[in-house]
Coordinates of N, CA and C in Angstrom, one line a residue:
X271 N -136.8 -90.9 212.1 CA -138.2 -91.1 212.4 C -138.5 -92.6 212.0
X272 N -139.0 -92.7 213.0 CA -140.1 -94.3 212.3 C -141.2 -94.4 212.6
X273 N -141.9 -95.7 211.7 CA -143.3 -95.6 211.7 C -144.3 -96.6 212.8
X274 N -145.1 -95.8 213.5 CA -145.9 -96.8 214.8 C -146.9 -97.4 213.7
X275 N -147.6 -96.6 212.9 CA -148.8 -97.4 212.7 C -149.3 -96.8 211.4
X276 N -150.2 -97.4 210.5 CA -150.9 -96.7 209.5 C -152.0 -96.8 209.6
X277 N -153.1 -95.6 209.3 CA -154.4 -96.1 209.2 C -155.2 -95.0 208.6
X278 N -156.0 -95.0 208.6 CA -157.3 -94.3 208.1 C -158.4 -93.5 208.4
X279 N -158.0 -94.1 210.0 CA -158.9 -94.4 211.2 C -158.9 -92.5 211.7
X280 N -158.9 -91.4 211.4 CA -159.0 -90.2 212.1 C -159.0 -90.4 213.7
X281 N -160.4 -90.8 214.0 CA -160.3 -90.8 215.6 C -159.0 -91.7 216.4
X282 N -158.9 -92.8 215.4 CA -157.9 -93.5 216.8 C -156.6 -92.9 216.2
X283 N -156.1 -92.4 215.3 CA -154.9 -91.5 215.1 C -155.3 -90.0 216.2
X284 N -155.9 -89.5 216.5 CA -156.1 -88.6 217.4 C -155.8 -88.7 218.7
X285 N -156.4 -89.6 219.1 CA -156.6 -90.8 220.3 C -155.0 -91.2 220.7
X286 N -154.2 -91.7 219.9 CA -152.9 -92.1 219.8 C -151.8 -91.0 220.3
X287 N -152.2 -89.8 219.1 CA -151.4 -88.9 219.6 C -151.5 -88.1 220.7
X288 N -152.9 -88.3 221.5 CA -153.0 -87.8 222.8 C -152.1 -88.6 223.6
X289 N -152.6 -89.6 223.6 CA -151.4 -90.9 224.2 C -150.6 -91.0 224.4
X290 N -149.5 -90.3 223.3 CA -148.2 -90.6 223.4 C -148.0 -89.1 223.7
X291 N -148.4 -88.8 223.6 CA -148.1 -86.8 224.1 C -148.1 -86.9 225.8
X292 N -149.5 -87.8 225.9 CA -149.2 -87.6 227.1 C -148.4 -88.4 228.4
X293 N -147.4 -89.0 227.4 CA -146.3 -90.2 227.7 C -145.0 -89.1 227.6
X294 N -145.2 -87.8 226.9 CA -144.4 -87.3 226.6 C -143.5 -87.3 225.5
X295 N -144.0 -88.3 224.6 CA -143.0 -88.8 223.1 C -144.4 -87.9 222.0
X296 N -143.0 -87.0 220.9 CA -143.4 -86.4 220.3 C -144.0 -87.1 219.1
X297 N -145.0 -86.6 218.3 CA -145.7 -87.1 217.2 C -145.5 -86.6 215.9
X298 N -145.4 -87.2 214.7 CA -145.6 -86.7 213.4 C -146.7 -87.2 212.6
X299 N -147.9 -87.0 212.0 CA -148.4 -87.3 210.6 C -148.6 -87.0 209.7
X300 N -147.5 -88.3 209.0 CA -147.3 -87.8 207.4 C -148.7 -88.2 206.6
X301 N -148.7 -87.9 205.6 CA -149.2 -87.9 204.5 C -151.1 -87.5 204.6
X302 N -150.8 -86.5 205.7 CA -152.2 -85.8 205.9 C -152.8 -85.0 204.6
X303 N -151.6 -84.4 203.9 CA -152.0 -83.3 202.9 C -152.5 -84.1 201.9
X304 N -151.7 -85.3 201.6 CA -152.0 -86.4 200.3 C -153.2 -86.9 200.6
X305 N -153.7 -86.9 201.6 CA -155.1 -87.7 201.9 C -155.9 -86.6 201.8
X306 N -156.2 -85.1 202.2 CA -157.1 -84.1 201.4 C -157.1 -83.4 200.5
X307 N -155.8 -83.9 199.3 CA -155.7 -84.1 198.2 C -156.9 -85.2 197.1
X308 N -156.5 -85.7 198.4 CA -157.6 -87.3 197.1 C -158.7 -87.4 197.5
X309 N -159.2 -86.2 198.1 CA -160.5 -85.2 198.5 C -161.0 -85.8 199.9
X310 N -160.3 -86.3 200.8 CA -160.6 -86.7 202.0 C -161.6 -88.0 202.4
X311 N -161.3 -89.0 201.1 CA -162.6 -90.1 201.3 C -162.2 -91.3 201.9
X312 N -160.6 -91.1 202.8 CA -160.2 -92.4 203.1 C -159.2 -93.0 202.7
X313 N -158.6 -93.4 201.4 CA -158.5 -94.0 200.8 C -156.7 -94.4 201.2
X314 N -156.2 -92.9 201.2 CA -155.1 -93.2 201.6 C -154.7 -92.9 202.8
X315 N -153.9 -94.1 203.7 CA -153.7 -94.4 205.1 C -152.4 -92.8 205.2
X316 N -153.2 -92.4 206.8 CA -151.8 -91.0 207.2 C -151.0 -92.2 208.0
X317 N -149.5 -91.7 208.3 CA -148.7 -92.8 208.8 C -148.6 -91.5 210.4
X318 N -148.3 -92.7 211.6 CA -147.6 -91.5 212.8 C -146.5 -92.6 212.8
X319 N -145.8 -91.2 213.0 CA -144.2 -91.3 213.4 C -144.0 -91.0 214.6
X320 N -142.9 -91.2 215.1 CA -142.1 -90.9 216.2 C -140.6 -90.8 216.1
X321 N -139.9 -89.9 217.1 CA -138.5 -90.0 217.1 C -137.8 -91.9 217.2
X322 N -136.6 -91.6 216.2 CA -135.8 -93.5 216.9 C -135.8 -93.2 217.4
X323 N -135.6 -92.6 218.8 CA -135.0 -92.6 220.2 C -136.6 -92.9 221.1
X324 N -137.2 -92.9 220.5 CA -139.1 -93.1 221.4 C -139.2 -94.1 220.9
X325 N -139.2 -94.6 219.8 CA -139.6 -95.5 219.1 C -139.8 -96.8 219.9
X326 N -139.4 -97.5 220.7 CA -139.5 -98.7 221.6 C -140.5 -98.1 222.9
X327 N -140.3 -97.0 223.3 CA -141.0 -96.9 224.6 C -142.2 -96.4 223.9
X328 N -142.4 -95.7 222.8 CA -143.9 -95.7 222.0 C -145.1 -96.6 221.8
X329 N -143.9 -97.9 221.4 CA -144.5 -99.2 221.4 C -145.2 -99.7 222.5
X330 N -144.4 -99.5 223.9 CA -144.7 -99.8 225.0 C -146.1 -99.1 225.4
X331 N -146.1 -98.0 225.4 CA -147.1 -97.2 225.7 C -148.6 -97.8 224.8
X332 N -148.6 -97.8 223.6 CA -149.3 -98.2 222.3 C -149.9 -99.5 223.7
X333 N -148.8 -101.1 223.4 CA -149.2 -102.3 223.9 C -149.9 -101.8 225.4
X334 N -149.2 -101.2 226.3 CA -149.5 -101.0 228.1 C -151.9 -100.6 227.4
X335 N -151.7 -99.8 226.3 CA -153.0 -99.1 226.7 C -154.3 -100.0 225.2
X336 N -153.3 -101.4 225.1 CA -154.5 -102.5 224.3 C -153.9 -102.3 222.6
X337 N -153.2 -101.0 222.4 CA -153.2 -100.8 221.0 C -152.1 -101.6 220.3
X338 N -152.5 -102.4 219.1 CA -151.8 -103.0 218.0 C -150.8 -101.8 217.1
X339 N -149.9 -102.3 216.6 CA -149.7 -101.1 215.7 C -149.2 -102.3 214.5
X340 N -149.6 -101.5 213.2 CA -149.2 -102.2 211.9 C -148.1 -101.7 211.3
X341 N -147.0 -101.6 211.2 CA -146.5 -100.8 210.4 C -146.4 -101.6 208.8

């Protein structure tokens, strides 16, 4: 797995994963639990993943539709 992007951001992680879903590349977000752990105030970024094998045409998709990714 590797990492497209981190953030904080709920909606545009939602947004994303509709995106690449509907590119057909599967999604992961880690560290959801750790962030409603630390009582849901933000603080710590969820990461989306994707398969290595998506990993470049994810990117594509992300840049084709304006999106930056940070990893």
């Amino acid at each position: 797995m590797k990492q497209l992007l981190r953030t904080n951001d709920m909606v545009k992680l939602s947004w994303l994963e509709a995106l690449l879903a509907d590119a057909g590349i599967e999604t992961l977000v880690l560290d959801h639990h750790t962030s409603i752990m630390e009582g849901s105030i933000g603080i710590l970024p969820r990461r989306l993943m994707v398969g290595d094998q998506d990993y470049e045409r994810a990117l594509q998709v992300l840049a084709d539709a304006g999106e930056e990714t940070s990893s």
